[in-house]
PDB file of C-alpha atoms and ligand atoms in Angstrom:
ATOM      1  CA  THR A   1     -52.219 -57.067  46.733  1.00 50.00           C
ATOM      2  CA  GLN A   2     -50.318 -59.734  44.794  1.00 56.00           C
ATOM      3  CA  GLY A   3     -53.606 -61.615  44.372  1.00 58.00           C
ATOM      4  CA  LEU A   4     -55.283 -58.580  42.787  1.00 63.00           C
ATOM      5  CA  SER A   5     -52.950 -58.242  39.835  1.00 85.00           C
ATOM      6  CA  PRO A   6     -54.889 -60.671  37.590  1.00 86.00           C
ATOM      7  CA  VAL A   7     -57.974 -58.607  38.451  1.00 87.00           C
ATOM      8  CA  ARG A   8     -56.173 -55.437  37.391  1.00 89.00           C
ATOM      9  CA  ARG A   9     -55.084 -57.114  34.168  1.00 87.00           C
ATOM     10  CA  VAL A  10     -58.659 -58.141  33.313  1.00 87.00           C
ATOM     11  CA  ALA A  11     -59.930 -54.676  34.260  1.00 89.00           C
ATOM     12  CA  ARG A  12     -57.418 -53.125  31.871  1.00 89.00           C
ATOM     13  CA  GLU A  13     -58.403 -55.541  29.135  1.00 88.00           C
ATOM     14  CA  VAL A  14     -62.107 -54.694  29.558  1.00 89.00           C
ATOM     15  CA  GLU A  15     -61.397 -50.960  29.690  1.00 92.00           C
ATOM     16  CA  ALA A  16     -59.486 -51.093  26.425  1.00 92.00           C
ATOM     17  CA  ARG A  17     -62.384 -52.635  24.562  1.00 92.00           C
ATOM     18  CA  ASP A  18     -64.527 -50.662  22.135  1.00 89.00           C
ATOM     19  CA  ALA A  19     -68.304 -50.675  22.488  1.00 84.00           C
ATOM     20  CA  ALA A  20     -68.746 -53.526  20.003  1.00 85.00           C
ATOM     21  CA  ALA A  21     -66.255 -55.890  21.654  1.00 90.00           C
ATOM     22  CA  LEU A  22     -68.629 -58.056  23.657  1.00 92.00           C
ATOM     23  CA  ALA A  23     -66.632 -61.294  23.873  1.00 92.00           C
ATOM     24  CA  PRO A  24     -66.790 -62.928  27.291  1.00 93.00           C
ATOM     25  CA  ILE A  25     -64.241 -61.942  29.905  1.00 91.00           C
ATOM     26  CA  SER A  26     -61.816 -64.792  30.534  1.00 88.00           C
ATOM     27  CA  ASP A  27     -61.680 -65.744  34.197  1.00 84.00           C
ATOM     28  CA  ALA A  28     -58.921 -68.335  33.694  1.00 85.00           C
ATOM     29  CA  ASP A  29     -56.571 -67.055  36.388  1.00 84.00           C
ATOM     30  CA  LEU A  30     -58.912 -64.879  38.441  1.00 87.00           C
ATOM     31  CA  PRO A  31     -59.376 -65.531  42.143  1.00 89.00           C
ATOM     32  CA  GLU A  32     -62.340 -67.762  42.841  1.00 90.00           C
ATOM     33  CA  GLU A  33     -64.307 -65.120  44.739  1.00 91.00           C
ATOM     34  CA  ILE A  34     -64.397 -63.008  41.578  1.00 89.00           C
ATOM     35  CA  THR A  35     -65.760 -65.631  39.186  1.00 90.00           C
ATOM     36  CA  PRO A  36     -69.453 -65.184  40.112  1.00 93.00           C
ATOM     37  CA  LEU A  37     -69.007 -61.547  39.106  1.00 92.00           C
ATOM     38  CA  THR A  38     -67.334 -62.370  35.784  1.00 92.00           C
ATOM     39  CA  HIS A  39     -70.031 -64.960  35.068  1.00 93.00           C
ATOM     40  CA  ALA A  40     -72.740 -62.407  35.718  1.00 95.00           C
ATOM     41  CA  LEU A  41     -70.944 -59.838  33.556  1.00 93.00           C
ATOM     42  CA  ASN A  42     -70.479 -62.391  30.779  1.00 94.00           C
ATOM     43  CA  LYS A  43     -74.186 -63.136  30.836  1.00 96.00           C
ATOM     44  CA  LEU A  44     -74.877 -59.428  30.541  1.00 95.00           C
ATOM     45  CA  LEU A  45     -72.398 -59.131  27.658  1.00 95.00           C
ATOM     46  CA  LYS A  46     -74.211 -61.943  25.902  1.00 95.00           C
ATOM     47  CA  ARG A  47     -77.561 -60.223  26.315  1.00 95.00           C
ATOM     48  CA  LEU A  48     -76.046 -56.975  25.063  1.00 93.00           C
ATOM     49  CA  GLY A  49     -74.684 -58.830  22.051  1.00 94.00           C
ATOM     50  CA  HIS A  50     -78.137 -60.189  21.236  1.00 93.00           C
ATOM     51  CA  ALA A  51     -79.734 -56.783  21.697  1.00 90.00           C
ATOM     52  CA  LEU A  52     -77.134 -55.128  19.475  1.00 91.00           C
ATOM     53  CA  GLY A  53     -77.636 -57.781  16.810  1.00 92.00           C
ATOM     54  CA  ALA A  54     -81.406 -57.302  16.963  1.00 89.00           C
ATOM     55  CA  GLN A  55     -81.003 -53.527  16.611  1.00 89.00           C
ATOM     56  CA  ARG A  56     -78.760 -53.940  13.578  1.00 92.00           C
ATOM     57  CA  ALA A  57     -81.202 -56.338  11.949  1.00 92.00           C
ATOM     58  CA  PHE A  58     -84.072 -53.960  12.689  1.00 91.00           C
ATOM     59  CA  ILE A  59     -82.329 -50.981  11.109  1.00 93.00           C
ATOM     60  CA  ALA A  60     -81.523 -53.034   8.024  1.00 94.00           C
ATOM     61  CA  ASP A  61     -85.145 -54.227   7.803  1.00 93.00           C
ATOM     62  CA  ALA A  62     -86.511 -50.723   8.338  1.00 93.00           C
ATOM     63  CA  ALA A  63     -84.309 -49.283   5.590  1.00 94.00           C
ATOM     64  CA  HIS A  64     -85.367 -52.063   3.261  1.00 93.00           C
ATOM     65  CA  GLU A  65     -89.057 -51.632   4.088  1.00 92.00           C
ATOM     66  CA  LEU A  66     -88.885 -47.874   3.642  1.00 93.00           C
ATOM     67  CA  ARG A  67     -87.255 -48.236   0.280  1.00 94.00           C
ATOM     68  CA  THR A  68     -90.337 -49.945  -1.129  1.00 90.00           C
ATOM     69  CA  PRO A  69     -92.764 -47.019  -0.744  1.00 90.00           C
ATOM     70  CA  LEU A  70     -90.012 -44.559  -1.664  1.00 93.00           C
ATOM     71  CA  THR A  71     -89.228 -46.431  -4.873  1.00 93.00           C
ATOM     72  CA  ALA A  72     -92.933 -46.376  -5.698  1.00 91.00           C
ATOM     73  CA  LEU A  73     -92.972 -42.622  -5.036  1.00 92.00           C
ATOM     74  CA  LYS A  74     -90.100 -42.077  -7.447  1.00 94.00           C
ATOM     75  CA  LEU A  75     -91.976 -43.968 -10.127  1.00 92.00           C
ATOM     76  CA  GLN A  76     -95.157 -42.039  -9.469  1.00 91.00           C
ATOM     77  CA  ILE A  77     -93.284 -38.753  -9.786  1.00 92.00           C
ATOM     78  CA  GLN A  78     -91.959 -39.834 -13.168  1.00 93.00           C
ATOM     79  CA  LEU A  79     -95.470 -40.789 -14.271  1.00 90.00           C
ATOM     80  CA  ALA A  80     -96.833 -37.441 -13.134  1.00 91.00           C
ATOM     81  CA  LYS A  81     -94.134 -35.627 -15.094  1.00 93.00           C
ATOM     82  CA  ARG A  82     -94.966 -37.548 -18.226  1.00 93.00           C
ATOM     83  CA  ALA A  83     -98.731 -37.070 -17.959  1.00 91.00           C
ATOM     84  CA  GLY A  84    -100.126 -36.028 -21.341  1.00 92.00           C
ATOM     85  CA  SER A  85    -103.451 -34.623 -20.239  1.00 94.00           C
ATOM     86  CA  GLU A  86    -104.851 -32.805 -17.247  1.00 93.00           C
ATOM     87  CA  GLU A  87    -106.839 -35.937 -16.451  1.00 94.00           C
ATOM     88  CA  GLU A  88    -103.738 -38.141 -16.450  1.00 92.00           C
ATOM     89  CA  ARG A  89    -101.868 -35.631 -14.359  1.00 92.00           C
ATOM     90  CA  LYS A  90    -104.636 -35.592 -11.765  1.00 93.00           C
ATOM     91  CA  MET A  91    -104.648 -39.364 -11.527  1.00 91.00           C
ATOM     92  CA  ALA A  92    -100.889 -39.499 -11.230  1.00 91.00           C
ATOM     93  CA  PHE A  93    -100.956 -36.949  -8.427  1.00 92.00           C
ATOM     94  CA  ALA A  94    -103.670 -38.839  -6.592  1.00 93.00           C
ATOM     95  CA  GLU A  95    -101.481 -41.958  -6.686  1.00 91.00           C
ATOM     96  CA  LEU A  96     -98.492 -39.908  -5.666  1.00 92.00           C
ATOM     97  CA  GLU A  97    -100.363 -38.668  -2.639  1.00 94.00           C
ATOM     98  CA  GLN A  98    -101.367 -42.194  -1.671  1.00 91.00           C
ATOM     99  CA  GLY A  99     -97.780 -43.333  -1.997  1.00 91.00           C
ATOM    100  CA  PHE A 100     -96.670 -40.441   0.146  1.00 94.00           C
ATOM    101  CA  ASP A 101     -99.250 -41.296   2.817  1.00 93.00           C
ATOM    102  CA  ARG A 102     -98.012 -44.864   2.840  1.00 92.00           C
ATOM    103  CA  ALA A 103     -94.401 -43.827   3.370  1.00 94.00           C
ATOM    104  CA  MET A 104     -95.463 -41.324   6.021  1.00 95.00           C
ATOM    105  CA  HIS A 105     -97.520 -43.946   7.830  1.00 95.00           C
ATOM    106  CA  MET A 106     -94.516 -46.256   7.954  1.00 95.00           C
ATOM    107  CA  VAL A 107     -92.304 -43.507   9.361  1.00 95.00           C
ATOM    108  CA  GLN A 108     -94.968 -42.736  11.951  1.00 96.00           C
ATOM    109  CA  GLN A 109     -95.238 -46.376  12.994  1.00 96.00           C
ATOM    110  CA  LEU A 110     -91.434 -46.655  13.182  1.00 95.00           C
ATOM    111  CA  LEU A 111     -91.295 -43.587  15.401  1.00 94.00           C
ATOM    112  CA  THR A 112     -94.018 -44.952  17.663  1.00 95.00           C
ATOM    113  CA  LEU A 113     -92.201 -48.266  17.948  1.00 94.00           C
ATOM    114  CA  ALA A 114     -88.910 -46.539  18.758  1.00 91.00           C
ATOM    115  CA  ARG A 115     -90.630 -44.538  21.493  1.00 90.00           C
ATOM    116  CA  GLN A 116     -92.124 -47.683  23.013  1.00 89.00           C
ATOM    117  CA  GLU A 117     -88.883 -49.654  23.158  1.00 83.00           C
ATOM    118  CA  PRO A 118     -88.051 -50.568  26.734  1.00 79.00           C
ATOM    119  CA  GLY A 119     -85.829 -47.893  28.204  1.00 78.00           C
ATOM    120  CA  ALA A 120     -86.393 -45.471  25.314  1.00 77.00           C
ATOM    121  CA  SER A 121     -88.132 -42.888  27.456  1.00 76.00           C
ATOM    122  CA  PRO A 122     -89.496 -42.850  30.978  1.00 76.00           C
ATOM    123  CA  GLN A 123     -93.014 -44.274  30.929  1.00 81.00           C
ATOM    124  CA  LYS A 124     -95.691 -42.005  32.300  1.00 88.00           C
ATOM    125  CA  ARG A 125     -97.649 -43.472  35.192  1.00 92.00           C
ATOM    126  CA  GLU A 126    -101.094 -41.996  35.583  1.00 95.00           C
ATOM    127  CA  ASN A 127    -104.526 -43.276  36.404  1.00 95.00           C
ATOM    128  CA  VAL A 128    -106.116 -44.173  33.095  1.00 96.00           C
ATOM    129  CA  ASP A 129    -109.833 -44.769  32.650  1.00 96.00           C
ATOM    130  CA  LEU A 130    -109.859 -47.698  30.222  1.00 96.00           C
ATOM    131  CA  ALA A 131    -113.571 -47.489  29.486  1.00 96.00           C
ATOM    132  CA  ALA A 132    -113.313 -43.805  28.597  1.00 97.00           C
ATOM    133  CA  LEU A 133    -110.291 -44.568  26.436  1.00 97.00           C
ATOM    134  CA  ALA A 134    -112.228 -47.238  24.525  1.00 98.00           C
ATOM    135  CA  GLN A 135    -115.061 -44.762  23.916  1.00 97.00           C
ATOM    136  CA  GLN A 136    -112.578 -42.144  22.718  1.00 97.00           C
ATOM    137  CA  VAL A 137    -110.858 -44.479  20.280  1.00 98.00           C
ATOM    138  CA  ALA A 138    -114.190 -45.685  18.904  1.00 98.00           C
ATOM    139  CA  GLY A 139    -115.245 -42.048  18.602  1.00 97.00           C
ATOM    140  CA  THR A 140    -112.209 -41.007  16.584  1.00 97.00           C
ATOM    141  CA  LEU A 141    -112.793 -43.901  14.180  1.00 97.00           C
ATOM    142  CA  ALA A 142    -116.528 -43.273  13.794  1.00 97.00           C
ATOM    143  CA  SER A 143    -116.187 -41.472  10.468  1.00 97.00           C
ATOM    144  CA  VAL A 144    -113.971 -44.218   9.044  1.00 96.00           C
ATOM    145  CA  ALA A 145    -116.574 -46.741  10.193  1.00 97.00           C
ATOM    146  CA  HIS A 146    -119.328 -44.718   8.564  1.00 97.00           C
ATOM    147  CA  ASP A 147    -117.448 -44.484   5.231  1.00 97.00           C
ATOM    148  CA  LYS A 148    -116.824 -48.228   5.225  1.00 97.00           C
ATOM    149  CA  ARG A 149    -120.315 -49.046   6.497  1.00 98.00           C
ATOM    150  CA  ILE A 150    -118.837 -50.871   9.469  1.00 98.00           C
ATOM    151  CA  ASP A 151    -120.927 -51.170  12.584  1.00 98.00           C
ATOM    152  CA  LEU A 152    -118.395 -49.984  15.178  1.00 98.00           C
ATOM    153  CA  GLY A 153    -119.494 -49.918  18.784  1.00 97.00           C
ATOM    154  CA  VAL A 154    -118.510 -50.280  22.412  1.00 98.00           C
ATOM    155  CA  SER A 155    -120.791 -53.030  23.694  1.00 98.00           C
ATOM    156  CA  ARG A 156    -119.550 -52.982  27.262  1.00 97.00           C
ATOM    157  CA  ALA A 157    -117.517 -50.511  29.269  1.00 96.00           C
ATOM    158  CA  ASP A 158    -117.021 -51.628  32.861  1.00 96.00           C
ATOM    159  CA  PRO A 159    -115.447 -48.925  34.996  1.00 94.00           C
ATOM    160  CA  VAL A 160    -111.742 -49.772  34.970  1.00 93.00           C
ATOM    161  CA  THR A 161    -108.946 -47.497  36.059  1.00 94.00           C
ATOM    162  CA  LEU A 162    -105.384 -48.666  35.849  1.00 92.00           C
ATOM    163  CA  GLU A 163    -102.004 -47.111  36.253  1.00 93.00           C
ATOM    164  CA  GLY A 164    -100.219 -46.511  32.984  1.00 94.00           C
ATOM    165  CA  ASP A 165     -99.207 -44.232  30.167  1.00 95.00           C
ATOM    166  CA  PRO A 166    -102.426 -42.799  28.684  1.00 96.00           C
ATOM    167  CA  ASP A 167    -100.862 -41.895  25.322  1.00 95.00           C
ATOM    168  CA  ALA A 168     -99.279 -45.308  24.907  1.00 96.00           C
ATOM    169  CA  LEU A 169    -102.481 -47.092  25.896  1.00 97.00           C
ATOM    170  CA  ARG A 170    -104.416 -45.031  23.351  1.00 97.00           C
ATOM    171  CA  VAL A 171    -101.902 -45.910  20.611  1.00 97.00           C
ATOM    172  CA  MET A 172    -102.233 -49.572  21.587  1.00 98.00           C
ATOM    173  CA  LEU A 173    -106.011 -49.566  21.396  1.00 98.00           C
ATOM    174  CA  GLU A 174    -106.028 -47.520  18.182  1.00 98.00           C
ATOM    175  CA  ASN A 175    -103.795 -50.029  16.448  1.00 98.00           C
ATOM    176  CA  VAL A 176    -106.010 -52.951  17.420  1.00 98.00           C
ATOM    177  CA  VAL A 177    -109.260 -51.223  16.455  1.00 98.00           C
ATOM    178  CA  GLU A 178    -107.727 -49.871  13.234  1.00 98.00           C
ATOM    179  CA  ASN A 179    -106.715 -53.401  12.274  1.00 98.00           C
ATOM    180  CA  ALA A 180    -110.225 -54.661  12.894  1.00 98.00           C
ATOM    181  CA  MET A 181    -111.608 -51.828  10.746  1.00 97.00           C
ATOM    182  CA  ARG A 182    -109.025 -52.219   8.010  1.00 97.00           C
ATOM    183  CA  TYR A 183    -109.209 -55.983   7.542  1.00 97.00           C
ATOM    184  CA  THR A 184    -112.964 -56.361   7.932  1.00 97.00           C
ATOM    185  CA  PRO A 185    -114.759 -55.980   4.624  1.00 96.00           C
ATOM    186  CA  GLU A 186    -117.398 -53.322   3.997  1.00 97.00           C
ATOM    187  CA  GLY A 187    -120.613 -53.864   5.871  1.00 97.00           C
ATOM    188  CA  GLY A 188    -118.901 -55.752   8.710  1.00 98.00           C
ATOM    189  CA  ALA A 189    -118.938 -55.196  12.451  1.00 98.00           C
ATOM    190  CA  VAL A 190    -116.314 -54.283  15.018  1.00 98.00           C
ATOM    191  CA  ASP A 191    -117.030 -54.494  18.710  1.00 98.00           C
ATOM    192  CA  VAL A 192    -114.972 -53.110  21.575  1.00 98.00           C
ATOM    193  CA  ALA A 193    -115.528 -54.208  25.162  1.00 98.00           C
ATOM    194  CA  VAL A 194    -113.852 -53.357  28.456  1.00 98.00           C
ATOM    195  CA  LYS A 195    -114.519 -55.854  31.215  1.00 97.00           C
ATOM    196  CA  THR A 196    -113.397 -56.470  34.763  1.00 94.00           C
ATOM    197  CA  VAL A 197    -112.480 -60.082  35.430  1.00 90.00           C
ATOM    198  CA  ASN A 198    -110.863 -61.716  38.463  1.00 85.00           C
ATOM    199  CA  GLY A 199    -109.747 -58.390  39.855  1.00 85.00           C
ATOM    200  CA  GLY A 200    -108.039 -57.595  36.562  1.00 92.00           C
ATOM    201  CA  ALA A 201    -109.203 -55.991  33.357  1.00 95.00           C
ATOM    202  CA  LEU A 202    -109.790 -57.192  29.850  1.00 96.00           C
ATOM    203  CA  VAL A 203    -110.063 -55.246  26.614  1.00 98.00           C
ATOM    204  CA  GLN A 204    -111.647 -57.147  23.754  1.00 98.00           C
ATOM    205  CA  VAL A 205    -111.794 -56.089  20.133  1.00 98.00           C
ATOM    206  CA  ALA A 206    -113.780 -58.452  17.950  1.00 98.00           C
ATOM    207  CA  ASP A 207    -114.461 -58.192  14.236  1.00 98.00           C
ATOM    208  CA  ASN A 208    -116.212 -60.419  11.722  1.00 98.00           C
ATOM    209  CA  GLY A 209    -113.596 -60.199   9.000  1.00 97.00           C
ATOM    210  CA  PRO A 210    -111.368 -62.955   7.626  1.00 97.00           C
ATOM    211  CA  GLY A 211    -109.391 -63.639  10.814  1.00 97.00           C
ATOM    212  CA  ILE A 212    -105.760 -64.771  10.666  1.00 98.00           C
ATOM    213  CA  PRO A 213    -104.677 -68.243   9.500  1.00 97.00           C
ATOM    214  CA  ALA A 214    -103.840 -70.360  12.582  1.00 96.00           C
ATOM    215  CA  GLY A 215    -100.214 -70.798  11.508  1.00 96.00           C
ATOM    216  CA  GLU A 216     -99.698 -67.015  11.366  1.00 97.00           C
ATOM    217  CA  LEU A 217    -101.123 -66.076  14.759  1.00 98.00           C
ATOM    218  CA  GLU A 218     -97.674 -65.760  16.382  1.00 97.00           C
ATOM    219  CA  ARG A 219     -95.813 -64.319  13.410  1.00 98.00           C
ATOM    220  CA  VAL A 220     -98.126 -61.334  12.968  1.00 98.00           C
ATOM    221  CA  PHE A 221     -96.453 -59.874  16.071  1.00 98.00           C
ATOM    222  CA  ASP A 222     -93.078 -59.827  14.281  1.00 96.00           C
ATOM    223  CA  ARG A 223     -91.933 -56.462  13.044  1.00 95.00           C
ATOM    224  CA  PHE A 224     -92.882 -55.809   9.394  1.00 96.00           C
ATOM    225  CA  TYR A 225     -94.641 -59.155   9.125  1.00 96.00           C
ATOM    226  CA  ARG A 226     -97.927 -59.185   7.247  1.00 96.00           C
ATOM    227  CA  VAL A 227    -100.042 -62.203   6.376  1.00 97.00           C
ATOM    228  CA  PRO A 228     -99.128 -63.087   2.776  1.00 96.00           C
ATOM    229  CA  GLY A 229    -101.820 -62.001   0.374  1.00 93.00           C
ATOM    230  CA  THR A 230    -103.133 -59.204   2.619  1.00 94.00           C
ATOM    231  CA  ALA A 231    -104.589 -56.841   0.038  1.00 89.00           C
ATOM    232  CA  VAL A 232    -104.946 -53.707   2.171  1.00 92.00           C
ATOM    233  CA  GLN A 233    -101.806 -51.637   2.707  1.00 90.00           C
ATOM    234  CA  GLY A 234     -99.979 -51.478   5.997  1.00 94.00           C
ATOM    235  CA  SER A 235     -96.480 -51.438   7.402  1.00 95.00           C
ATOM    236  CA  GLY A 236     -96.654 -54.582   9.529  1.00 97.00           C
ATOM    237  CA  LEU A 237     -95.690 -52.756  12.708  1.00 97.00           C
ATOM    238  CA  GLY A 238     -99.029 -52.272  14.458  1.00 98.00           C
ATOM    239  CA  LEU A 239     -99.098 -55.497  16.468  1.00 98.00           C
ATOM    240  CA  SER A 240     -95.407 -55.164  17.400  1.00 97.00           C
ATOM    241  CA  ILE A 241     -96.286 -51.767  18.861  1.00 97.00           C
ATOM    242  CA  VAL A 242     -99.331 -53.255  20.609  1.00 98.00           C
ATOM    243  CA  ARG A 243     -97.253 -55.998  22.212  1.00 97.00           C
ATOM    244  CA  GLU A 244     -94.516 -53.588  23.283  1.00 95.00           C
ATOM    245  CA  ILE A 245     -97.031 -51.311  25.030  1.00 96.00           C
ATOM    246  CA  ALA A 246     -98.880 -54.239  26.600  1.00 96.00           C
ATOM    247  CA  ASP A 247     -95.561 -55.609  27.928  1.00 94.00           C
ATOM    248  CA  ALA A 248     -94.723 -52.245  29.455  1.00 93.00           C
ATOM    249  CA  HIS A 249     -98.036 -52.406  31.319  1.00 94.00           C
ATOM    250  CA  GLY A 250     -97.695 -56.021  32.411  1.00 94.00           C
ATOM    251  CA  ALA A 251    -100.511 -56.994  30.052  1.00 96.00           C
ATOM    252  CA  GLU A 252    -100.791 -59.940  27.711  1.00 97.00           C
ATOM    253  CA  VAL A 253    -102.093 -59.880  24.119  1.00 98.00           C
ATOM    254  CA  LYS A 254    -104.022 -62.846  22.787  1.00 98.00           C
ATOM    255  CA  LEU A 255    -105.425 -63.426  19.308  1.00 98.00           C
ATOM    256  CA  ALA A 256    -108.135 -65.937  18.540  1.00 98.00           C
ATOM    257  CA  ASN A 257    -110.103 -66.752  15.437  1.00 98.00           C
ATOM    258  CA  THR A 258    -113.814 -66.698  16.072  1.00 97.00           C
ATOM    259  CA  ALA A 259    -114.830 -67.915  12.609  1.00 94.00           C
ATOM    260  CA  PRO A 260    -115.765 -65.541  11.226  1.00 94.00           C
ATOM    261  CA  GLY A 261    -113.453 -62.866  12.505  1.00 97.00           C
ATOM    262  CA  LEU A 262    -110.629 -62.159  14.862  1.00 98.00           C
ATOM    263  CA  LYS A 263    -110.848 -61.490  18.570  1.00 98.00           C
ATOM    264  CA  VAL A 264    -108.007 -59.580  20.174  1.00 98.00           C
ATOM    265  CA  GLU A 265    -107.773 -59.667  23.942  1.00 98.00           C
ATOM    266  CA  ILE A 266    -105.525 -57.496  26.043  1.00 98.00           C
ATOM    267  CA  ILE A 267    -105.412 -58.881  29.544  1.00 97.00           C
ATOM    268  CA  PHE A 268    -104.324 -56.755  32.487  1.00 96.00           C
ATOM    269  CA  PRO A 269    -103.904 -59.235  35.326  1.00 93.00           C
ATOM    270  CA  GLY A 270    -105.400 -58.554  38.731  1.00 77.00           C
ATOM    271  CA  LYS A 271    -103.728 -55.491  40.153  1.00 56.00           C
ATOM    272  CA  LEU A 272    -106.559 -53.025  40.228  1.00 52.00           C
TER     273      LEU A 272
HETATM  274  N1  ATP B   1    -108.332 -57.878  12.644  1.00 79.87           N
HETATM  275  C1  ATP B   1    -107.587 -58.518  11.728  1.00 79.87           C
HETATM  276  N2  ATP B   1    -108.154 -59.344  10.818  1.00 79.87           N
HETATM  277  C2  ATP B   1    -107.425 -59.992   9.897  1.00 79.87           C
HETATM  278  N3  ATP B   1    -106.080 -59.887   9.787  1.00 79.87           N
HETATM  279  C3  ATP B   1    -105.449 -59.077  10.651  1.00 79.87           C
HETATM  280  C4  ATP B   1    -106.152 -58.348  11.662  1.00 79.87           C
HETATM  281  N4  ATP B   1    -105.250 -57.641  12.383  1.00 79.87           N
HETATM  282  C5  ATP B   1    -104.052 -57.910  11.844  1.00 79.87           C
HETATM  283  N5  ATP B   1    -104.145 -58.757  10.797  1.00 79.87           N
HETATM  284  C6  ATP B   1    -103.037 -59.296   9.983  1.00 79.87           C
HETATM  285  O1  ATP B   1    -101.837 -59.167  10.746  1.00 79.87           O
HETATM  286  C7  ATP B   1    -100.881 -58.410  10.009  1.00 79.87           C
HETATM  287  C8  ATP B   1    -100.024 -57.597  10.970  1.00 79.87           C
HETATM  288  O2  ATP B   1    -100.799 -56.558  11.562  1.00 79.87           O
HETATM  289  P1  ATP B   1    -100.077 -55.231  12.044  1.00 79.87           P
HETATM  290  O3  ATP B   1    -101.079 -54.366  12.672  1.00 79.87           O
HETATM  291  O4  ATP B   1     -98.869 -55.615  12.816  1.00 79.87           O
HETATM  292  O5  ATP B   1     -99.532 -54.590  10.704  1.00 79.87           O
HETATM  293  P2  ATP B   1    -100.332 -53.865   9.533  1.00 79.87           P
HETATM  294  O6  ATP B   1    -101.751 -53.637   9.915  1.00 79.87           O
HETATM  295  O7  ATP B   1    -100.061 -54.641   8.303  1.00 79.87           O
HETATM  296  O8  ATP B   1     -99.552 -52.482   9.413  1.00 79.87           O
HETATM  297  P3  ATP B   1     -99.616 -51.216  10.404  1.00 79.87           P
HETATM  298  O9  ATP B   1    -100.508 -51.576  11.537  1.00 79.87           O
HETATM  299  O10 ATP B   1     -98.216 -50.988  10.853  1.00 79.87           O
HETATM  300  O11 ATP B   1    -100.136 -50.163   9.545  1.00 79.87           O
HETATM  301  C9  ATP B   1    -101.679 -57.585   9.030  1.00 79.87           C
HETATM  302  O12 ATP B   1    -100.928 -57.242   7.892  1.00 79.87           O
HETATM  303  C10 ATP B   1    -102.812 -58.543   8.679  1.00 79.87           C
HETATM  304  O13 ATP B   1    -102.347 -59.461   7.703  1.00 79.87           O
HETATM  305 MG1   MG B   2    -102.101 -52.696  11.802  1.00 79.87          MG
END
């Protein structure tokens, strides 16, 4: 029992800590058999520290990013108040509504991202028909495609069923197809394909828009990151959401420029 007293002392020290005190536990005078445990705990504390830091940075970024559309809204409200004519008032309100939609979209994307964080909520595990999902997503975007004169189609839909969260997988596919639709100019084409390969599955979304500069292909997955000069509005969260959902399903996301256009591949390795 004599030998345990340093253990008790360390236990008391750890117990007294507050949730933010993540400094490593000193194992200076602990019995040797205990040190693998303290090392493992210290590694965990380090990971927790990184995760906490990332969360803090994310909240700061989110607040900053939300302030931009909200500041614009404030300005638009002032303009609407000052409108001299009915015509001016109508225009101001139309802009106000657009600004509102932008802020709302960002909140929606933030919420989706929060829900997809690992450990945020238990992931549903159901059999999901990927081909049917691709058809559904293309179907819901048909009117947008029509308005923008984009030729949106599902060129191939191999029968693929995998185990996963159907809502999350839909959100993932929607974000990729929406990007293709949004960044491809009027009159372009967007093609969705679901293929079986090597006992796994592959979802491809190809467009013939501008693609993404080679140096930005990794960064576009960062939260809030948008390629500089992107004219169309967006919150910069779509691909972060896509990657999070793919990760949760053991899938990999690859981007490639096809000159012209971007090809997004989501690869579910062989486990069908
Ligand atoms: N198909 C594409 N063609 C060209 N550029 C793209 C395409 N998809 C994404 N990008 C670029 O990558 C950036 C990040 O995309 P992401 O989906 O993460 O955010 P977003 O579309 O800007 O906003 P959100 O999806 O949250 O509304 C976009 O801003 C755009 O610059
Ligand atoms: Mg997007």
